Short mmCIF file of C-alpha atoms and ligand atoms in Angstrom, two decimals:
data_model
loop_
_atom_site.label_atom_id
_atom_site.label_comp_id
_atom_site.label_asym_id
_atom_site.label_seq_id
_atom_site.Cartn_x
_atom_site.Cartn_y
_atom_site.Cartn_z
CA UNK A 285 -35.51 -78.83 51.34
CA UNK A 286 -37.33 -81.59 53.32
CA UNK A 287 -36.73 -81.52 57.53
CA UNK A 288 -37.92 -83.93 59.47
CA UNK A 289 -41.58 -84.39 60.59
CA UNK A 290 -44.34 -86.95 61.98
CA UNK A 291 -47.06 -87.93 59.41
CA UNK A 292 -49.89 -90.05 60.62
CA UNK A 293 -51.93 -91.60 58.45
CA UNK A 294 -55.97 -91.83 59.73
CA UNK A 295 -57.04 -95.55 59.11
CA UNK A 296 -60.04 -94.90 57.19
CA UNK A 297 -61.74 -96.73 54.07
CA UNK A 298 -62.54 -95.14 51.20
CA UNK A 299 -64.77 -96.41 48.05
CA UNK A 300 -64.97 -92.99 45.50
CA UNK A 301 -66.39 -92.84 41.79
CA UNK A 302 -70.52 -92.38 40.85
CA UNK A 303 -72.98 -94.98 41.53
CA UNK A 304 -71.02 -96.16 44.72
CA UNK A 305 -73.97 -96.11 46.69
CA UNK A 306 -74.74 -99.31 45.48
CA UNK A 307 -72.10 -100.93 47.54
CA UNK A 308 -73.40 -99.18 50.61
CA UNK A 309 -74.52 -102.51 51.61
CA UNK A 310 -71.77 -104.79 51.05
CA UNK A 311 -69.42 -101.82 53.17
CA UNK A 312 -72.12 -102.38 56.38
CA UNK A 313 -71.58 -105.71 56.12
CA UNK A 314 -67.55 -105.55 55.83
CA UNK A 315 -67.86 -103.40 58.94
CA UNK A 316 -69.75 -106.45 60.57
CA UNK A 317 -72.64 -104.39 60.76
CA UNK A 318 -76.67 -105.97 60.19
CA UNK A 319 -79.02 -102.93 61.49
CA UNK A 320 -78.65 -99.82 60.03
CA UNK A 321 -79.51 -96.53 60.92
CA UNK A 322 -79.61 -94.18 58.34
CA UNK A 323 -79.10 -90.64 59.10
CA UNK A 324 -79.92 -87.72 57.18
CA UNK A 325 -81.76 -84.10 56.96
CA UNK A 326 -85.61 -83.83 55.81
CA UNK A 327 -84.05 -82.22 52.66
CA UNK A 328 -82.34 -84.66 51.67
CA UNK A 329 -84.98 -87.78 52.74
CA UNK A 330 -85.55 -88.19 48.09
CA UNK A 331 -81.54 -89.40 49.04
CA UNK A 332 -81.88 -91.47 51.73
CA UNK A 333 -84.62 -93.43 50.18
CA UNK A 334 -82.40 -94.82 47.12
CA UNK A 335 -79.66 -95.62 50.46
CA UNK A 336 -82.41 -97.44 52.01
CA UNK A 337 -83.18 -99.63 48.74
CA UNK A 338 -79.28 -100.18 48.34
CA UNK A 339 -78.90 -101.01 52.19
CA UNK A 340 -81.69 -103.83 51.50
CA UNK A 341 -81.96 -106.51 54.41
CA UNK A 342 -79.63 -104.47 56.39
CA UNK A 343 -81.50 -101.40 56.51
CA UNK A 344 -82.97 -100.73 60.15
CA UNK A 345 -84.65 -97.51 60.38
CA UNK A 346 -84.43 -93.44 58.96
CA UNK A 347 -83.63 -90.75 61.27
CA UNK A 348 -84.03 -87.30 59.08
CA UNK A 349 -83.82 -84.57 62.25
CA UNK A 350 -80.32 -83.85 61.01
CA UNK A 351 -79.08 -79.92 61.78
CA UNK A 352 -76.46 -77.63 61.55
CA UNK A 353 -74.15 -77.51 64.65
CA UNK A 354 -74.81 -80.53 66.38
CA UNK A 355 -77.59 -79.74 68.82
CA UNK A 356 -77.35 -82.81 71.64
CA UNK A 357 -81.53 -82.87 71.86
CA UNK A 358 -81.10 -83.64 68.31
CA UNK A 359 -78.19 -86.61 69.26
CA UNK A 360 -81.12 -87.52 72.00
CA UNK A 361 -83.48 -87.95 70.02
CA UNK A 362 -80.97 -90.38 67.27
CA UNK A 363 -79.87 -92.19 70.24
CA UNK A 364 -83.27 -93.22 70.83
CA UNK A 365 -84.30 -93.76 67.35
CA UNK A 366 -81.15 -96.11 67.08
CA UNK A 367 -82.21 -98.07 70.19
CA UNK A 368 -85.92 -98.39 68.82
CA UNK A 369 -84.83 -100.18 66.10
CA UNK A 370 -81.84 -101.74 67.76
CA UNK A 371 -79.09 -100.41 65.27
CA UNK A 372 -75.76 -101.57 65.49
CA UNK A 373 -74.33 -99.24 63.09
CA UNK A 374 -75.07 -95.86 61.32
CA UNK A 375 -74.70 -94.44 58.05
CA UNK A 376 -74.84 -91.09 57.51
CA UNK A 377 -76.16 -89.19 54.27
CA UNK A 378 -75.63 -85.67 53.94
CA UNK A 379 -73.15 -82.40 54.57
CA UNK A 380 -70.90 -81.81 57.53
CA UNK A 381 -74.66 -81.07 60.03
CA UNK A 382 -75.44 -85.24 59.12
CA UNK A 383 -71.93 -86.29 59.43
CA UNK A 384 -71.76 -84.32 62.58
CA UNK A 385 -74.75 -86.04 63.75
CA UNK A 386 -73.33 -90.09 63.28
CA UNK A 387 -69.79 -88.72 65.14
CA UNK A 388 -71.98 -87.53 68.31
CA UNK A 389 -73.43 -91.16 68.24
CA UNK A 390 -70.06 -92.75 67.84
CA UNK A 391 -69.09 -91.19 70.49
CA UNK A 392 -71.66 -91.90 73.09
CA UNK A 393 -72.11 -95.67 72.13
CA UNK A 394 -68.62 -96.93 69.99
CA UNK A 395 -70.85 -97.81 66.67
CA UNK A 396 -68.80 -98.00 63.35
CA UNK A 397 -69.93 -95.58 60.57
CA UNK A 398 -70.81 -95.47 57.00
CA UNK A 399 -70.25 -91.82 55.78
CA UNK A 400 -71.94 -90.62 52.94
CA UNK A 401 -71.05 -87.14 52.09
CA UNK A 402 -72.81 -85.18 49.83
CA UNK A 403 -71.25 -81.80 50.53
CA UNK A 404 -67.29 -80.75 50.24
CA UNK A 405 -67.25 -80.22 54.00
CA UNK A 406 -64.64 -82.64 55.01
CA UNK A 407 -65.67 -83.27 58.22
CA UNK A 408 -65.67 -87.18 57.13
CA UNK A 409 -62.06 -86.84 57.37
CA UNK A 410 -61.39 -85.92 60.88
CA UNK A 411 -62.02 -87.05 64.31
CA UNK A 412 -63.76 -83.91 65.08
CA UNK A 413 -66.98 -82.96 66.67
CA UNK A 414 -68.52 -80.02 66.87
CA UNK A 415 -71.65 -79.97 69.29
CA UNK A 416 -73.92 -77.82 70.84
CA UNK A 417 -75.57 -77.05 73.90
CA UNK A 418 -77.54 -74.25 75.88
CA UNK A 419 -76.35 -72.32 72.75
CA UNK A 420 -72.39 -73.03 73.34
CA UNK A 421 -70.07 -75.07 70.58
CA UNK A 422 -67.57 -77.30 71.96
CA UNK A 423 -65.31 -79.50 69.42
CA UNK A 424 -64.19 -82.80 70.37
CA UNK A 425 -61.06 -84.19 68.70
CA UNK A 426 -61.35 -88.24 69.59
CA UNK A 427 -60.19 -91.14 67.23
CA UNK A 428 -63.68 -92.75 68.16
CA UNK A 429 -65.26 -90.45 65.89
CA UNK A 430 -63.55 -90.79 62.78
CA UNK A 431 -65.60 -92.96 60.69
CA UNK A 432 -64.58 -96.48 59.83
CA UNK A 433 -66.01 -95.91 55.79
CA UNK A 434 -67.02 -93.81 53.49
CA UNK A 435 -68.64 -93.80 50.33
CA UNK A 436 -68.00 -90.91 48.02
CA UNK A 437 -70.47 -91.26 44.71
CA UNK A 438 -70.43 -88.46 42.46
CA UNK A 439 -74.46 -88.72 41.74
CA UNK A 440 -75.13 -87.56 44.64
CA UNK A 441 -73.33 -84.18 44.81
CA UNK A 442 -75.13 -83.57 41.67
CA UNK A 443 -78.31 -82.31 43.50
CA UNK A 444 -75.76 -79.63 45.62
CA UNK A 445 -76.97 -76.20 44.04
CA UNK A 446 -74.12 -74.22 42.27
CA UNK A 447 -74.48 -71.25 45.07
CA UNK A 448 -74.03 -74.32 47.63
CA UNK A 449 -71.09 -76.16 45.63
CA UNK A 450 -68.77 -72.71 45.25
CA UNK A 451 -68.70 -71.90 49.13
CA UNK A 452 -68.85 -75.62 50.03
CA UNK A 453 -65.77 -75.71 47.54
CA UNK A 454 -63.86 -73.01 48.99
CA UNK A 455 -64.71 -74.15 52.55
CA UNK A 456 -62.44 -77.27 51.45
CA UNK A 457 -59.68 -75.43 50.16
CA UNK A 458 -59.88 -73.50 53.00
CA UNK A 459 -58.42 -76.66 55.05
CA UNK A 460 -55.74 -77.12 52.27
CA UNK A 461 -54.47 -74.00 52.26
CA UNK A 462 -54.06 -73.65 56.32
CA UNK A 463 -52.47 -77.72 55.66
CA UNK A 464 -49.64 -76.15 53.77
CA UNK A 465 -48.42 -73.53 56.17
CA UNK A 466 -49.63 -75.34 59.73
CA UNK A 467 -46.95 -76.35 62.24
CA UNK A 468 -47.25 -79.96 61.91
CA UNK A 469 -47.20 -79.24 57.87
CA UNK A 470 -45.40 -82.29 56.41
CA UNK A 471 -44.64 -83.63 52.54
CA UNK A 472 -47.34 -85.53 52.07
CA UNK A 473 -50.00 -83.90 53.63
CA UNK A 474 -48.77 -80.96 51.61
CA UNK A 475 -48.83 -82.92 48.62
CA UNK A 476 -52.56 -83.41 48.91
CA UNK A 477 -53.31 -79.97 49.76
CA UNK A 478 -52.19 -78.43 46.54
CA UNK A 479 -53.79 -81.66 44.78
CA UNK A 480 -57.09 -80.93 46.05
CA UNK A 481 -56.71 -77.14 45.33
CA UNK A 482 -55.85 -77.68 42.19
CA UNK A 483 -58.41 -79.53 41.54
CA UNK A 484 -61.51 -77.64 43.40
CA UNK A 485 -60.35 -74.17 41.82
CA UNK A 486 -60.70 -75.95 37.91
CA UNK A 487 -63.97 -77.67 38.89
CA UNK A 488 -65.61 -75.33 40.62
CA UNK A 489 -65.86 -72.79 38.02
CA UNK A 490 -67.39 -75.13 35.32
CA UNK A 491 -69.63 -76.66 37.84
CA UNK A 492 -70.83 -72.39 37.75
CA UNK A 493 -71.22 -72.82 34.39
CA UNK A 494 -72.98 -76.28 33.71
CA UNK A 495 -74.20 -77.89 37.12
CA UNK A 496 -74.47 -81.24 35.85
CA UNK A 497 -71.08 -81.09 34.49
CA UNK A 498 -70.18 -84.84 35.57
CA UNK A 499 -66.53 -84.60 35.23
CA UNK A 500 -66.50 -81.23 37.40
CA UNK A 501 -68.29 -82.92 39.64
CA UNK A 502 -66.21 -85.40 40.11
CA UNK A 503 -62.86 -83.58 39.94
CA UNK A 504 -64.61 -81.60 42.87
CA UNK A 505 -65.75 -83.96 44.86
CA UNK A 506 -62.05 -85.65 44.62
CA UNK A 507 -60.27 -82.43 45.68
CA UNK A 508 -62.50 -81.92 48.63
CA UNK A 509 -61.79 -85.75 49.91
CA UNK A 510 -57.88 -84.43 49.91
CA UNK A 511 -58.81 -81.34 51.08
CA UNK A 512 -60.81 -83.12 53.92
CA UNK A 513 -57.92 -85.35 54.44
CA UNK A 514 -55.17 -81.94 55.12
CA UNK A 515 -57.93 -80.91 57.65
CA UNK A 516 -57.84 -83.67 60.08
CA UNK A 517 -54.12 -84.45 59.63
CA UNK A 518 -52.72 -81.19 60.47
CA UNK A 519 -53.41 -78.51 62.71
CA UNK A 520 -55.56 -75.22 61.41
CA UNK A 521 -54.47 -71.80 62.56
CA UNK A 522 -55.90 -67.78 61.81
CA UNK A 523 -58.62 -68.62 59.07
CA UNK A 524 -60.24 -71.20 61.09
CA UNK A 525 -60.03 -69.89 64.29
CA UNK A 526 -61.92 -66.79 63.05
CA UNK A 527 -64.46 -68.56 61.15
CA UNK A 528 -65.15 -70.72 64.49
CA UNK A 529 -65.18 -67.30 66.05
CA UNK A 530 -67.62 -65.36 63.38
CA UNK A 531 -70.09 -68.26 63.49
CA UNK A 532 -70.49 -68.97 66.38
CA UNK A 533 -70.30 -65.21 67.60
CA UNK A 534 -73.12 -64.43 65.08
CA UNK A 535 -74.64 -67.40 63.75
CA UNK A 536 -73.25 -66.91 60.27
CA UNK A 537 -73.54 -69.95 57.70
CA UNK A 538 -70.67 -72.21 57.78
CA UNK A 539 -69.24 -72.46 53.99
CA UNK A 540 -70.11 -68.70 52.97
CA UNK A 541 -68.09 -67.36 56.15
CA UNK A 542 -64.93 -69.32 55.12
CA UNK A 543 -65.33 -68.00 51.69
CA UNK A 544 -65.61 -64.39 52.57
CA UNK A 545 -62.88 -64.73 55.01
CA UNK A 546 -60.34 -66.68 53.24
CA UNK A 547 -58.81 -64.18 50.98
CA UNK A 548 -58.40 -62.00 54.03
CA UNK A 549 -56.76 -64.24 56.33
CA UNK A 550 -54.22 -65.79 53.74
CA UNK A 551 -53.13 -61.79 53.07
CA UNK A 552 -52.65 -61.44 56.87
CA UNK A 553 -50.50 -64.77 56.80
CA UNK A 554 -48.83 -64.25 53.35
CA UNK A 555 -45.67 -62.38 54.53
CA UNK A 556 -44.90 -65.16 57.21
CA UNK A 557 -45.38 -68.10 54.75
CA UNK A 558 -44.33 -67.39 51.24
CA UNK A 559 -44.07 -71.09 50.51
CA UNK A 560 -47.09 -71.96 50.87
CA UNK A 561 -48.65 -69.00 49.17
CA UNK A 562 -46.63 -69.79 46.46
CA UNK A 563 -47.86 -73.42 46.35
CA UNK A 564 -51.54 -71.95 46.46
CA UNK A 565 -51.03 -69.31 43.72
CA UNK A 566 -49.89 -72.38 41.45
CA UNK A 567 -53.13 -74.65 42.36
CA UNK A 568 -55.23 -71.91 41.65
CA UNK A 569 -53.09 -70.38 38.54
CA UNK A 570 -53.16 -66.92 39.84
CA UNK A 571 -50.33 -64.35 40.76
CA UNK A 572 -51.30 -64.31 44.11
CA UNK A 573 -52.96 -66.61 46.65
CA UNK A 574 -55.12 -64.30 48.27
CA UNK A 575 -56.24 -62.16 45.44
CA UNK A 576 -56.78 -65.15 43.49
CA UNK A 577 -59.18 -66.69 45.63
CA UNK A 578 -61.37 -63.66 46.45
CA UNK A 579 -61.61 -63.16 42.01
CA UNK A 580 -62.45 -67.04 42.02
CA UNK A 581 -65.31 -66.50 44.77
CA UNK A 582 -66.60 -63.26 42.76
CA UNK A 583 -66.51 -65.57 39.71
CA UNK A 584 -68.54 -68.11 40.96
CA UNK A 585 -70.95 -65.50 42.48
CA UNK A 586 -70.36 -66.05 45.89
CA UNK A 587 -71.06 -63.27 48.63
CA UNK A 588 -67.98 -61.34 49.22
CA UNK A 589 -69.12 -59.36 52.70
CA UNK A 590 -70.00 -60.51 55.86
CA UNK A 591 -72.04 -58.14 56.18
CA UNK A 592 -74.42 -59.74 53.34
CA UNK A 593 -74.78 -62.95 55.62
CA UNK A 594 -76.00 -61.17 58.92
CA UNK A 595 -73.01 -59.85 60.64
CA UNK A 596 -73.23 -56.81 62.02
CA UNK A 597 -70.79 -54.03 61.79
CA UNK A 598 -70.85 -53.85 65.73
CA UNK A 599 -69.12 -57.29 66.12
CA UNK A 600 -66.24 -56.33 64.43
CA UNK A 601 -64.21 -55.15 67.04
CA UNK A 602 -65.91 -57.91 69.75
CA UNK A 603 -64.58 -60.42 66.63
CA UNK A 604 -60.93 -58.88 66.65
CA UNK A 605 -60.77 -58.99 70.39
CA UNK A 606 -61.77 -63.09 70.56
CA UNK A 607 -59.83 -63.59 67.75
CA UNK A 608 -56.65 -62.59 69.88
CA UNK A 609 -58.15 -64.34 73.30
CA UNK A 610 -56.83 -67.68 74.02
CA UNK A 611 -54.15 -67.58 71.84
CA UNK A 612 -53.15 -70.53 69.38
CA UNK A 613 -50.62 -71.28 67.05
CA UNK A 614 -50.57 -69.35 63.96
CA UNK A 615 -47.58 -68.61 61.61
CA UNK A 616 -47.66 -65.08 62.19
CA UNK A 617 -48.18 -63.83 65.63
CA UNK A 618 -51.90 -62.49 66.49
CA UNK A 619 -51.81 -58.69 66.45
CA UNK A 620 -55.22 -57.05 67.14
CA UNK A 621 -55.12 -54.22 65.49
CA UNK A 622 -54.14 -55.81 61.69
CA UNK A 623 -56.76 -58.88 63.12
CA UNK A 624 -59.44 -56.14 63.50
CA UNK A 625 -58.15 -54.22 59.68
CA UNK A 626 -59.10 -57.85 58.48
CA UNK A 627 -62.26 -58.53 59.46
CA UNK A 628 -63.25 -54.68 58.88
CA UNK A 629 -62.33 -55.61 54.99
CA UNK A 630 -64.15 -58.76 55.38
CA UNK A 631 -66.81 -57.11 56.44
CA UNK A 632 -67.40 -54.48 54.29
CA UNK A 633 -66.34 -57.46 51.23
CA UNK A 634 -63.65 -55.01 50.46
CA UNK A 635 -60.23 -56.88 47.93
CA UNK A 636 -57.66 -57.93 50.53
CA UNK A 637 -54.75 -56.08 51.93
CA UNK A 638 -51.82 -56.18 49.01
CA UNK A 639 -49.20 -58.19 50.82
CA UNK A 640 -45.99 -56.33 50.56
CA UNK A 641 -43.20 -58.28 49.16
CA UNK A 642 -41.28 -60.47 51.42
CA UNK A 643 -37.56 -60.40 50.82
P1 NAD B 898 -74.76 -78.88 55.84
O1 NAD B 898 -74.42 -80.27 56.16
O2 NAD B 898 -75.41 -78.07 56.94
O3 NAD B 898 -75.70 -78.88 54.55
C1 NAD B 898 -76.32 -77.70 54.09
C2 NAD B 898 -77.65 -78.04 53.42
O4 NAD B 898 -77.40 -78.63 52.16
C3 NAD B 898 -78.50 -79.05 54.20
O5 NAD B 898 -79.86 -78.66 54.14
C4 NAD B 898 -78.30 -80.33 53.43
O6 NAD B 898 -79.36 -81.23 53.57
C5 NAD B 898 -78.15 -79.82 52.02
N1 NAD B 898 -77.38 -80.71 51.14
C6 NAD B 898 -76.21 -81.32 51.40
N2 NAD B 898 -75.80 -82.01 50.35
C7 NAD B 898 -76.73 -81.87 49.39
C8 NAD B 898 -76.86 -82.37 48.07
N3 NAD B 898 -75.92 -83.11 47.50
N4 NAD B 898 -77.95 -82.03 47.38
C9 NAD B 898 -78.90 -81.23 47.92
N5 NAD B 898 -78.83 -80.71 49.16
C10 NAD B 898 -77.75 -81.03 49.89
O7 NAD B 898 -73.52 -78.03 55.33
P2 NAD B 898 -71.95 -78.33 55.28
O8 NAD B 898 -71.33 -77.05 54.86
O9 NAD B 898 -71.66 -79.56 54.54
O10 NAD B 898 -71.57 -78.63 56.79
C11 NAD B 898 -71.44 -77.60 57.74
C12 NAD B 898 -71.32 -78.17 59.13
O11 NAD B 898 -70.29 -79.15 59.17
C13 NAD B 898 -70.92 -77.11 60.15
O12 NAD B 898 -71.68 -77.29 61.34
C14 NAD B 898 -69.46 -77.38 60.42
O13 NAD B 898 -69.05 -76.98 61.71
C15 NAD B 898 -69.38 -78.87 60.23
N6 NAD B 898 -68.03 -79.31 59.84
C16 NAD B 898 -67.34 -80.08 60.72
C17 NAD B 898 -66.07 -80.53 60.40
C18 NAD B 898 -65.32 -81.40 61.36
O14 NAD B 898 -64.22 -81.84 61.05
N7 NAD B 898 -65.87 -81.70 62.50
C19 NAD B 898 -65.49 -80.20 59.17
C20 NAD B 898 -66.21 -79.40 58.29
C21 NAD B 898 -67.50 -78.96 58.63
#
């Protein structure tokens, strides 16, 4: 049955398919824009080179001191490459650390961006901005971030290692999956959620098997642009909030501690939402949402423990007890103890809890 609800759509461009990058150009221009800065990471400066050559007269200048987390030395130090070459616009080449990087600048001077994303991240989706300083992560949510374009081309996620694509991958259904139980949930946001589930839990697996797999590819990288889309429509709850938590806390990586954690944290909120789980066990053709996804991480070889990516078994009860501290919405209320049972599981890369039915 449908209720009522408020969807609002985000007014952003978007130009998908392979070999887009070619229009990168003609989409600074449409955005009135004639100096470009392009933004990337020095591992991905091969990239930025073709962007350069496809930007032609409109190209301004490289900045490659992209990094994970938005350090504001690093924004420093692009604010004053962009004045140097007196950019009046940015384009930004990379994962959710570059995209991260051209939102800071939007914010501190108003210049329209060209997003490039390479990874399934999503953040070129949301008006979200995750910074750091003196070692502390604020987000931002302002509509001055959101960028005006972007520019999905297929060709260039093909250089994303396997390891990479699978937790990048689940990272993105991670925001689907919280899209179709969150408080503002609404038809068509839920719509694109099991879409883009559907479709990163078929690619993903035969981008395991074949990495140049074109059509995966591209059936990936389409998923995580609707997957992108649920996260900054809709409110997140549990699963994001402790993957904020755990990486921050502990400096884990970004994509591999939403894949270890997202089996867990759908099993805490199964019994509140079976709806939704329901919805998820269909995208991903399994019996059961959360046991699903932790077999389709183990498929794709994907570390199943936190304690394999540098957490230590210490901050598991200093996670539980953050977890529960300024309290947010989540579908099932926050208790501590079952919080703590989760992470412990996590942790150790145990299966999750069995959910017990819900009548
Ligand atoms: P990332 O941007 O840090 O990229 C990881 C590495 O992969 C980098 O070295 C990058 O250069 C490389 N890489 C990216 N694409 C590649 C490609 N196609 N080929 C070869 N190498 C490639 O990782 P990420 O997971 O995309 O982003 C994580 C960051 O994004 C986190 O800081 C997270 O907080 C942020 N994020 C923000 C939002 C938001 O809405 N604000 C949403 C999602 C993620």
């Amino acid at each position: 049955m449908i209720g009522s609800f408020t969807f609002e759509n985000l007014p952003c461009r978007v130009v998908f398919g392979s070999g887009t990058l070619a229009s990168a150009k003609a989409e600074v221009e449409r955005l009135g824009g004639k100096r470009a800065l392009v933004l990337t990471t020095p591992q991905q400066e091969a990239q930025s080179k073709s962007l350069g050559a496809a930007l032609g007269s409109v190209y301004a200048g490289l900045f490659s001191g992209a990094t994970m987390h938005t350090p504001v030395e690093v924004t420093e130090r692009a604010l004053a490459a962009m004045k140097a070459c007196e950019a009046d616009c940015v384009v930004s080449l990379g994962g959710g650390s570059t995209t991260g990087l051209g939102k800071a600048l939007a914010l501190r001077t108003g210049v329209n961006q060209l997003c490039i994303p390479t990874t399934y991240a999503g953040s070129e989706m949301t008006p979200i901005v995750g910074q750091t300083e003196n070692g502390l992560k604020t987000t931002v949510r302002d509509a001055a971030v959101l960028p005006e374009t972007v520019i999905y081309d297929v060709e260039l996620t093909l250089t994303l290692p396997a390891s990479l694509a699978a937790t990048s991958g689940i990272n993105a259904i991670a925001h689907a999956a919280e899209a179709l139980y969150a408080r503002d949930a609404n038809p068509v946001t839920s719509l694109m959620a099991e879409e883009g589930i559907r479709a990163l839990a078929r690619a993903l697996p035969a981008i395991a098997a074949r990495s140049d797999d074109r059509e995966a590819r591209t059936e990936a990288l389409y998923g995580a642009w609707l997957c992108g889309v649920c996260l900054g429509t809709v409110g997140m709850a549990l699963h994001h909030k402790l993957c904020h938590t755990l990486g921050g806390t502990f400096d884990l990586p970004h994509a591999e501690t939403h894949t270890i954690v997202l089996p867990h944290a759908l099993a805490y909120n199964a019994p509140a939402v079976p709806d939704a789980m329901a919805r998820i066990s269909r995208a991903i053709g399994a019996a059961d949402a959360s046991q699903g996804l932790y077999d389709l991480a183990k498929r794709l070889g994907a570390k199943l423990a936190l304690r394999d990516i540098g957490m230590p078994e210490s901050g598991i009860g200093k996670a539980a007890d953050l977890a529960v501290t300024n309290p947010y919405w989540n579908p099932r209320p926050l208790e501590r103890a079952a919080i703590r049972d989760l992470i412990a599981r996590a942790w150790a890369g145990e299966r999750p809890a069995a959910i017990k039915a819900v009548t």
